Amino acid sequence: MIVGEGHRMFHLLKKVSRIGLGITGIFVTSTALADPIPIDDLARVPLLDSVSLSADGNYLVALVAADGAASESPAVSVWDLNNDQAKPRIAKPDSSVEFIGATALKMGQVLTVARKPYSGETYGCDGEGTRGLTHTFTYKLFFADQKLKKFKDPFDIRGTLKGRGEATIRCFEIAVRGSIRSDLLPLDPENVVVSEFDARTYRLKYKKYNLRTGKTELLFIDSEDESAGLIDPRDATVWTRSKVYFDNGEFQFETLVRDATTGNYDVHDKFSWDSSQRNEISVVGRDEQTGKLYVITDQFSDKASVYMYDPATREYDKDPAFAHGRYEAMDVILGRSPNDFNQLLGFVYGGDVPQAYWLDPYFDSIQKTFEKILPDTNISIVDYSHDRSKVLVRSSASNVAPSYYLLTDGSQIKKLGDSAPWIDTSSVGKTSLVY
């Protein structure tokens, strides 16, 4: 699903608490008992997974079972969409490494995430860890070229921590030192935003990373008690900061908002609460024309809705921009291409699975078309090219493994493949949400 920044852990805990107290009628229903799915079928490597489309629409990136049923771990695959005769490029891991994620980036680059089994002591990692033998993984992120010939580690943990002990280096490899914010700077032809945990200061740093040159530019450093919140996808301006501290027997949560004129960050009372209130207040977007913020909050009803908030007047709009009668609002969908950048395309709400409510007529028509073609499945528009000539669509259900489709020029639908076609869906009971 094309979504924005998402909710922070406190909001997630709040939702879990609410589910535990209020939604007691969630059942798995099945028309008949069937034999369980063989464990070997569940353990097989998916034929197709983690599919994404490049912004220019020239290539797809996916994890695949390159050797079919004989595959022991996923391979990274790049598909040239401008040449139907070209075979997908494949990069298989060696026997000790497993690819667990892959994403198409700009400039013909591919982001890959790999992990490697580790058995040993983890005592001291993240202030915890265990003594003795522990089975876990170390992780690395790589930028690869479209040909999958050159892989580059943008964080170079061992180089940065040169001179430190092997145990310290391993702790950072286990914890995953950095991440890529591929949702930011979609209009910038060369730069992405990376977040990196500084091994010396133990603070999170945000940088621009140039995919062509490898050079970085510092954007923001989290302080001891403040962290970056909403980051502008246009230029990576940090519009909100989150602050948490303990006072009067409660954890205090504050959101500081950047003044568009002075650049100063000020506490806004309507964005402040304590752990006894357990409100949800999540700033998920900014409207460039009005300067108003998109805020997901349950301050005004029992279910979270999307409200517009004006930082200049420090007031919410009277009515919500989006509210669902039965489910929580989860996100806003804002355009990311030159033709629709920052335009409100739709909202996301949570039912049995996250669902999109499209305001954009084109994407709404695609959603409804696929729902007619593939009834009783959940349809998600995963990616689209900047000119909208290509749209990547995913279908799935509680009893059906994901399948992927490519819509070209609004009329040609091509099925890319199924994740697990060997599973007999007739033997899997379909779940239903009693809400």
Short mmCIF file of N, CA and C in Angstrom, two decimals, residues 176-310:
data_model
loop_
_atom_site.label_atom_id
_atom_site.label_comp_id
_atom_site.label_asym_id
_atom_site.label_seq_id
_atom_site.Cartn_x
_atom_site.Cartn_y
_atom_site.Cartn_z
N VAL A 176 21.03 -3.38 13.13
CA VAL A 176 20.78 -2.65 11.88
C VAL A 176 21.02 -1.17 12.13
N ARG A 177 22.18 -0.70 11.73
CA ARG A 177 22.62 0.65 12.08
C ARG A 177 21.91 1.73 11.32
N GLY A 178 21.44 1.45 10.10
CA GLY A 178 20.84 2.51 9.30
C GLY A 178 19.65 2.03 8.51
N SER A 179 18.94 2.98 7.90
CA SER A 179 17.80 2.65 7.05
C SER A 179 17.69 3.68 5.95
N ILE A 180 16.92 3.37 4.93
CA ILE A 180 16.72 4.24 3.78
C ILE A 180 15.28 4.71 3.76
N ARG A 181 15.06 6.03 3.67
CA ARG A 181 13.71 6.58 3.56
C ARG A 181 13.43 6.83 2.08
N SER A 182 13.06 5.77 1.39
CA SER A 182 12.83 5.88 -0.05
C SER A 182 11.57 6.66 -0.39
N ASP A 183 10.71 6.95 0.61
CA ASP A 183 9.51 7.74 0.36
C ASP A 183 9.80 9.23 0.30
N LEU A 184 11.01 9.63 0.66
CA LEU A 184 11.37 11.05 0.68
C LEU A 184 12.15 11.42 -0.58
N LEU A 185 12.09 12.68 -0.94
CA LEU A 185 12.79 13.27 -2.10
C LEU A 185 12.45 12.56 -3.41
N PRO A 186 11.18 12.28 -3.68
CA PRO A 186 10.84 11.60 -4.94
C PRO A 186 11.12 12.44 -6.18
N LEU A 187 11.19 13.78 -6.02
CA LEU A 187 11.43 14.66 -7.17
C LEU A 187 12.92 14.91 -7.40
N ASP A 188 13.74 14.54 -6.45
CA ASP A 188 15.19 14.72 -6.57
C ASP A 188 15.74 13.57 -7.41
N PRO A 189 16.44 13.86 -8.50
CA PRO A 189 16.87 12.78 -9.41
C PRO A 189 17.98 11.90 -8.85
N GLU A 190 18.73 12.37 -7.84
CA GLU A 190 19.91 11.63 -7.41
C GLU A 190 19.93 11.27 -5.93
N ASN A 191 19.26 12.06 -5.08
CA ASN A 191 19.42 11.90 -3.64
C ASN A 191 18.28 11.13 -2.99
N VAL A 192 18.63 10.36 -1.95
CA VAL A 192 17.66 9.75 -1.05
C VAL A 192 18.02 10.20 0.36
N VAL A 193 17.14 9.92 1.30
CA VAL A 193 17.41 10.24 2.70
C VAL A 193 17.73 8.94 3.44
N VAL A 194 18.83 8.96 4.18
CA VAL A 194 19.20 7.81 5.00
C VAL A 194 19.21 8.25 6.46
N SER A 195 18.83 7.34 7.33
CA SER A 195 18.98 7.57 8.77
C SER A 195 20.03 6.60 9.27
N GLU A 196 20.91 7.10 10.12
CA GLU A 196 22.06 6.30 10.55
C GLU A 196 22.30 6.51 12.04
N PHE A 197 22.43 5.42 12.76
CA PHE A 197 22.73 5.49 14.19
C PHE A 197 24.21 5.73 14.36
N ASP A 198 24.57 6.86 14.97
CA ASP A 198 25.96 7.23 15.15
C ASP A 198 26.57 6.41 16.27
N ALA A 199 27.60 5.64 15.95
CA ALA A 199 28.21 4.74 16.92
C ALA A 199 28.99 5.49 17.98
N ARG A 200 29.30 6.74 17.72
CA ARG A 200 30.09 7.52 18.69
C ARG A 200 29.20 8.31 19.64
N THR A 201 28.14 8.92 19.11
CA THR A 201 27.26 9.73 19.95
C THR A 201 26.00 8.99 20.39
N TYR A 202 25.74 7.83 19.76
CA TYR A 202 24.54 7.04 20.03
C TYR A 202 23.27 7.85 19.76
N ARG A 203 23.31 8.63 18.70
CA ARG A 203 22.14 9.39 18.27
C ARG A 203 21.87 9.12 16.79
N LEU A 204 20.60 9.30 16.41
CA LEU A 204 20.20 9.04 15.04
C LEU A 204 20.45 10.28 14.19
N LYS A 205 21.13 10.09 13.07
CA LYS A 205 21.42 11.18 12.14
C LYS A 205 20.67 10.95 10.83
N TYR A 206 20.17 12.04 10.27
CA TYR A 206 19.51 11.98 8.97
C TYR A 206 20.39 12.71 7.95
N LYS A 207 20.61 12.06 6.81
CA LYS A 207 21.48 12.63 5.78
C LYS A 207 20.85 12.50 4.40
N LYS A 208 21.21 13.41 3.52
CA LYS A 208 20.99 13.19 2.10
C LYS A 208 22.14 12.32 1.59
N TYR A 209 21.79 11.31 0.80
CA TYR A 209 22.80 10.43 0.24
C TYR A 209 22.67 10.47 -1.27
N ASN A 210 23.75 10.88 -1.96
CA ASN A 210 23.74 10.96 -3.41
C ASN A 210 24.06 9.59 -4.00
N LEU A 211 23.11 9.03 -4.73
CA LEU A 211 23.29 7.70 -5.28
C LEU A 211 24.37 7.65 -6.37
N ARG A 212 24.63 8.78 -7.00
CA ARG A 212 25.62 8.81 -8.07
C ARG A 212 27.03 8.95 -7.52
N THR A 213 27.21 9.85 -6.54
CA THR A 213 28.56 10.13 -6.03
C THR A 213 28.88 9.45 -4.71
N GLY A 214 27.85 9.07 -3.96
CA GLY A 214 28.08 8.50 -2.65
C GLY A 214 28.30 9.53 -1.57
N LYS A 215 28.24 10.83 -1.93
CA LYS A 215 28.46 11.90 -0.95
C LYS A 215 27.21 12.11 -0.11
N THR A 216 27.42 12.58 1.13
CA THR A 216 26.30 12.79 2.05
C THR A 216 26.25 14.24 2.51
N GLU A 217 25.06 14.66 2.92
CA GLU A 217 24.84 16.00 3.47
C GLU A 217 23.98 15.85 4.72
N LEU A 218 24.48 16.33 5.85
CA LEU A 218 23.76 16.20 7.12
C LEU A 218 22.50 17.06 7.12
N LEU A 219 21.39 16.46 7.54
CA LEU A 219 20.11 17.16 7.60
C LEU A 219 19.68 17.45 9.03
N PHE A 220 19.77 16.46 9.90
CA PHE A 220 19.22 16.60 11.24
C PHE A 220 19.82 15.53 12.14
N ILE A 221 20.02 15.87 13.41
CA ILE A 221 20.50 14.92 14.40
C ILE A 221 19.52 14.90 15.56
N ASP A 222 19.02 13.72 15.88
CA ASP A 222 18.16 13.61 17.06
C ASP A 222 18.94 13.98 18.31
N SER A 223 18.29 14.67 19.24
CA SER A 223 18.92 15.00 20.50
C SER A 223 18.61 13.91 21.52
N GLU A 224 19.01 14.14 22.76
CA GLU A 224 18.81 13.13 23.79
C GLU A 224 17.33 12.87 24.04
N ASP A 225 16.50 13.91 23.94
CA ASP A 225 15.08 13.74 24.24
C ASP A 225 14.16 14.15 23.10
N GLU A 226 14.71 14.53 21.94
CA GLU A 226 13.88 14.91 20.79
C GLU A 226 14.28 14.09 19.56
N SER A 227 13.26 13.72 18.78
CA SER A 227 13.52 12.96 17.56
C SER A 227 12.72 13.54 16.41
N ALA A 228 13.19 13.34 15.19
CA ALA A 228 12.51 13.87 14.01
C ALA A 228 11.16 13.20 13.85
N GLY A 229 10.16 13.99 13.49
CA GLY A 229 8.83 13.47 13.23
C GLY A 229 8.50 13.51 11.76
N LEU A 230 7.68 14.48 11.35
CA LEU A 230 7.31 14.61 9.94
C LEU A 230 8.45 15.24 9.15
N ILE A 231 8.89 14.54 8.12
CA ILE A 231 9.94 15.04 7.23
C ILE A 231 9.32 15.31 5.87
N ASP A 232 9.54 16.51 5.35
CA ASP A 232 8.94 16.92 4.08
C ASP A 232 9.53 16.11 2.93
N PRO A 233 8.69 15.43 2.14
CA PRO A 233 9.23 14.64 1.03
C PRO A 233 9.82 15.50 -0.09
N ARG A 234 9.49 16.81 -0.13
CA ARG A 234 10.03 17.65 -1.20
C ARG A 234 11.51 17.96 -0.99
N ASP A 235 11.87 18.43 0.21
CA ASP A 235 13.24 18.87 0.43
C ASP A 235 13.84 18.35 1.73
N ALA A 236 13.14 17.44 2.40
CA ALA A 236 13.60 16.82 3.65
C ALA A 236 13.63 17.79 4.83
N THR A 237 12.87 18.86 4.77
CA THR A 237 12.72 19.73 5.92
C THR A 237 12.01 18.97 7.04
N VAL A 238 12.53 19.07 8.25
CA VAL A 238 11.89 18.44 9.40
C VAL A 238 10.83 19.40 9.95
N TRP A 239 9.55 19.05 9.79
CA TRP A 239 8.46 19.94 10.20
C TRP A 239 8.03 19.70 11.64
N THR A 240 8.20 18.51 12.16
CA THR A 240 7.85 18.26 13.56
C THR A 240 8.95 17.46 14.25
N ARG A 241 9.05 17.70 15.55
CA ARG A 241 9.93 16.91 16.40
C ARG A 241 9.10 16.34 17.53
N SER A 242 9.43 15.14 17.95
CA SER A 242 8.73 14.50 19.06
C SER A 242 9.61 14.50 20.29
N LYS A 243 9.01 14.82 21.43
CA LYS A 243 9.75 14.88 22.69
C LYS A 243 9.02 14.04 23.74
N VAL A 244 9.76 13.23 24.47
CA VAL A 244 9.21 12.39 25.52
C VAL A 244 10.05 12.57 26.78
N TYR A 245 9.38 12.81 27.91
CA TYR A 245 10.10 12.92 29.18
C TYR A 245 9.16 12.49 30.31
N PHE A 246 9.72 12.22 31.48
CA PHE A 246 8.94 11.75 32.62
C PHE A 246 8.77 12.88 33.61
N ASP A 247 7.52 13.13 34.04
CA ASP A 247 7.24 14.22 34.97
C ASP A 247 5.90 13.94 35.66
N ASN A 248 5.83 14.25 36.94
CA ASN A 248 4.61 14.09 37.73
C ASN A 248 4.04 12.67 37.65
N GLY A 249 4.92 11.69 37.63
CA GLY A 249 4.49 10.31 37.64
C GLY A 249 3.98 9.78 36.32
N GLU A 250 4.09 10.55 35.26
CA GLU A 250 3.60 10.14 33.95
C GLU A 250 4.64 10.47 32.87
N PHE A 251 4.61 9.70 31.79
CA PHE A 251 5.39 10.08 30.62
C PHE A 251 4.66 11.20 29.89
N GLN A 252 5.40 12.24 29.56
CA GLN A 252 4.84 13.39 28.86
C GLN A 252 5.26 13.34 27.40
N PHE A 253 4.28 13.52 26.49
CA PHE A 253 4.54 13.48 25.06
C PHE A 253 4.25 14.85 24.45
N GLU A 254 5.22 15.40 23.78
CA GLU A 254 5.05 16.71 23.15
C GLU A 254 5.47 16.65 21.68
N THR A 255 4.81 17.43 20.85
CA THR A 255 5.20 17.59 19.45
C THR A 255 5.55 19.05 19.22
N LEU A 256 6.76 19.28 18.76
CA LEU A 256 7.21 20.63 18.44
C LEU A 256 7.06 20.83 16.93
N VAL A 257 6.46 21.95 16.54
CA VAL A 257 6.17 22.22 15.13
C VAL A 257 7.06 23.37 14.65
N ARG A 258 7.62 23.20 13.47
CA ARG A 258 8.49 24.22 12.89
C ARG A 258 7.67 25.41 12.40
N ASP A 259 8.07 26.62 12.81
CA ASP A 259 7.43 27.84 12.33
C ASP A 259 7.89 28.10 10.90
N ALA A 260 6.95 28.20 9.97
CA ALA A 260 7.32 28.35 8.55
C ALA A 260 8.05 29.65 8.28
N THR A 261 7.90 30.65 9.15
CA THR A 261 8.56 31.96 8.95
C THR A 261 9.91 32.02 9.62
N THR A 262 9.98 31.63 10.90
CA THR A 262 11.22 31.79 11.66
C THR A 262 12.12 30.56 11.63
N GLY A 263 11.52 29.40 11.37
CA GLY A 263 12.30 28.17 11.41
C GLY A 263 12.45 27.60 12.80
N ASN A 264 11.89 28.29 13.82
CA ASN A 264 11.97 27.81 15.20
C ASN A 264 10.96 26.68 15.41
N TYR A 265 11.25 25.84 16.41
CA TYR A 265 10.35 24.75 16.77
C TYR A 265 9.65 25.09 18.09
N ASP A 266 8.32 25.08 18.08
CA ASP A 266 7.54 25.46 19.25
C ASP A 266 6.63 24.31 19.67
N VAL A 267 6.44 24.18 21.00
CA VAL A 267 5.51 23.19 21.52
C VAL A 267 4.09 23.64 21.24
N HIS A 268 3.26 22.75 20.74
CA HIS A 268 1.85 23.03 20.50
C HIS A 268 1.02 22.22 21.50
N ASP A 269 0.24 22.93 22.31
CA ASP A 269 -0.50 22.28 23.39
C ASP A 269 -1.46 21.20 22.89
N LYS A 270 -2.05 21.42 21.73
CA LYS A 270 -3.00 20.45 21.20
C LYS A 270 -2.31 19.17 20.74
N PHE A 271 -1.00 19.22 20.63
CA PHE A 271 -0.22 18.03 20.27
C PHE A 271 0.50 17.44 21.49
N SER A 272 0.07 17.82 22.68
CA SER A 272 0.74 17.37 23.90
C SER A 272 -0.23 16.55 24.75
N TRP A 273 0.26 15.48 25.34
CA TRP A 273 -0.57 14.64 26.20
C TRP A 273 0.36 13.82 27.10
N ASP A 274 -0.23 13.11 28.06
CA ASP A 274 0.58 12.24 28.91
C ASP A 274 0.07 10.82 28.82
N SER A 275 0.82 9.92 29.44
CA SER A 275 0.53 8.49 29.28
C SER A 275 -0.78 8.08 29.94
N SER A 276 -1.33 8.89 30.83
CA SER A 276 -2.62 8.56 31.42
C SER A 276 -3.76 8.82 30.44
N GLN A 277 -3.57 9.76 29.52
CA GLN A 277 -4.60 10.07 28.53
C GLN A 277 -4.60 9.09 27.37
N ARG A 278 -3.42 8.66 26.97
CA ARG A 278 -3.26 7.68 25.89
C ARG A 278 -3.97 8.10 24.61
N ASN A 279 -3.92 9.38 24.32
CA ASN A 279 -4.46 9.86 23.05
C ASN A 279 -3.55 9.45 21.90
N GLU A 280 -4.15 9.39 20.74
CA GLU A 280 -3.37 9.21 19.53
C GLU A 280 -3.30 10.55 18.81
N ILE A 281 -2.09 11.03 18.58
CA ILE A 281 -1.88 12.28 17.84
C ILE A 281 -0.67 12.04 16.94
N SER A 282 -0.92 11.88 15.67
CA SER A 282 0.16 11.53 14.74
C SER A 282 0.09 12.46 13.53
N VAL A 283 1.13 13.27 13.34
CA VAL A 283 1.20 14.18 12.20
C VAL A 283 1.78 13.40 11.02
N VAL A 284 0.98 13.23 9.96
CA VAL A 284 1.38 12.33 8.87
C VAL A 284 1.58 13.04 7.53
N GLY A 285 1.36 14.35 7.47
CA GLY A 285 1.53 15.04 6.20
C GLY A 285 1.32 16.54 6.35
N ARG A 286 1.69 17.26 5.31
CA ARG A 286 1.54 18.73 5.30
C ARG A 286 1.06 19.16 3.93
N ASP A 287 0.03 20.01 3.92
CA ASP A 287 -0.48 20.57 2.68
C ASP A 287 0.33 21.82 2.34
N GLU A 288 1.02 21.80 1.21
CA GLU A 288 1.91 22.90 0.86
C GLU A 288 1.16 24.21 0.60
N GLN A 289 -0.03 24.14 0.05
CA GLN A 289 -0.76 25.36 -0.30
C GLN A 289 -1.24 26.12 0.92
N THR A 290 -1.74 25.42 1.92
CA THR A 290 -2.29 26.09 3.10
C THR A 290 -1.34 26.07 4.29
N GLY A 291 -0.35 25.20 4.28
CA GLY A 291 0.53 25.06 5.43
C GLY A 291 -0.07 24.23 6.55
N LYS A 292 -1.29 23.74 6.34
CA LYS A 292 -1.94 22.92 7.37
C LYS A 292 -1.35 21.51 7.41
N LEU A 293 -1.47 20.90 8.59
CA LEU A 293 -0.95 19.57 8.80
C LEU A 293 -2.07 18.54 8.80
N TYR A 294 -1.79 17.37 8.23
CA TYR A 294 -2.71 16.24 8.33
C TYR A 294 -2.39 15.51 9.64
N VAL A 295 -3.40 15.40 10.50
CA VAL A 295 -3.19 14.79 11.82
C VAL A 295 -4.19 13.66 12.02
N ILE A 296 -3.69 12.50 12.40
CA ILE A 296 -4.56 11.38 12.77
C ILE A 296 -4.71 11.42 14.28
N THR A 297 -5.94 11.56 14.76
CA THR A 297 -6.16 11.70 16.19
C THR A 297 -7.52 11.14 16.59
N ASP A 298 -7.59 10.69 17.84
CA ASP A 298 -8.86 10.26 18.42
C ASP A 298 -9.27 11.19 19.56
N GLN A 299 -8.82 12.44 19.51
CA GLN A 299 -9.16 13.41 20.54
C GLN A 299 -10.65 13.77 20.53
N PHE A 300 -11.31 13.58 19.39
CA PHE A 300 -12.68 14.06 19.26
C PHE A 300 -13.71 12.95 19.09
N SER A 301 -13.27 11.71 19.02
CA SER A 301 -14.19 10.58 18.88
C SER A 301 -13.49 9.33 19.36
N ASP A 302 -14.24 8.22 19.43
CA ASP A 302 -13.65 6.99 19.92
C ASP A 302 -12.78 6.31 18.88
N LYS A 303 -12.88 6.73 17.62
CA LYS A 303 -12.05 6.18 16.56
C LYS A 303 -11.20 7.29 15.95
N ALA A 304 -9.97 6.95 15.61
CA ALA A 304 -9.07 7.93 15.03
C ALA A 304 -9.57 8.41 13.66
N SER A 305 -9.52 9.71 13.44
CA SER A 305 -9.92 10.32 12.18
C SER A 305 -8.80 11.24 11.71
N VAL A 306 -8.89 11.70 10.47
CA VAL A 306 -7.91 12.64 9.93
C VAL A 306 -8.47 14.05 10.04
N TYR A 307 -7.73 14.91 10.71
CA TYR A 307 -8.10 16.32 10.85
C TYR A 307 -7.00 17.20 10.26
N MET A 308 -7.40 18.37 9.76
CA MET A 308 -6.44 19.38 9.33
C MET A 308 -6.17 20.32 10.51
N TYR A 309 -4.90 20.63 10.71
CA TYR A 309 -4.50 21.50 11.82
C TYR A 309 -3.68 22.65 11.27
N ASP A 310 -4.03 23.87 11.67
CA ASP A 310 -3.34 25.07 11.20
C ASP A 310 -2.31 25.48 12.25
#
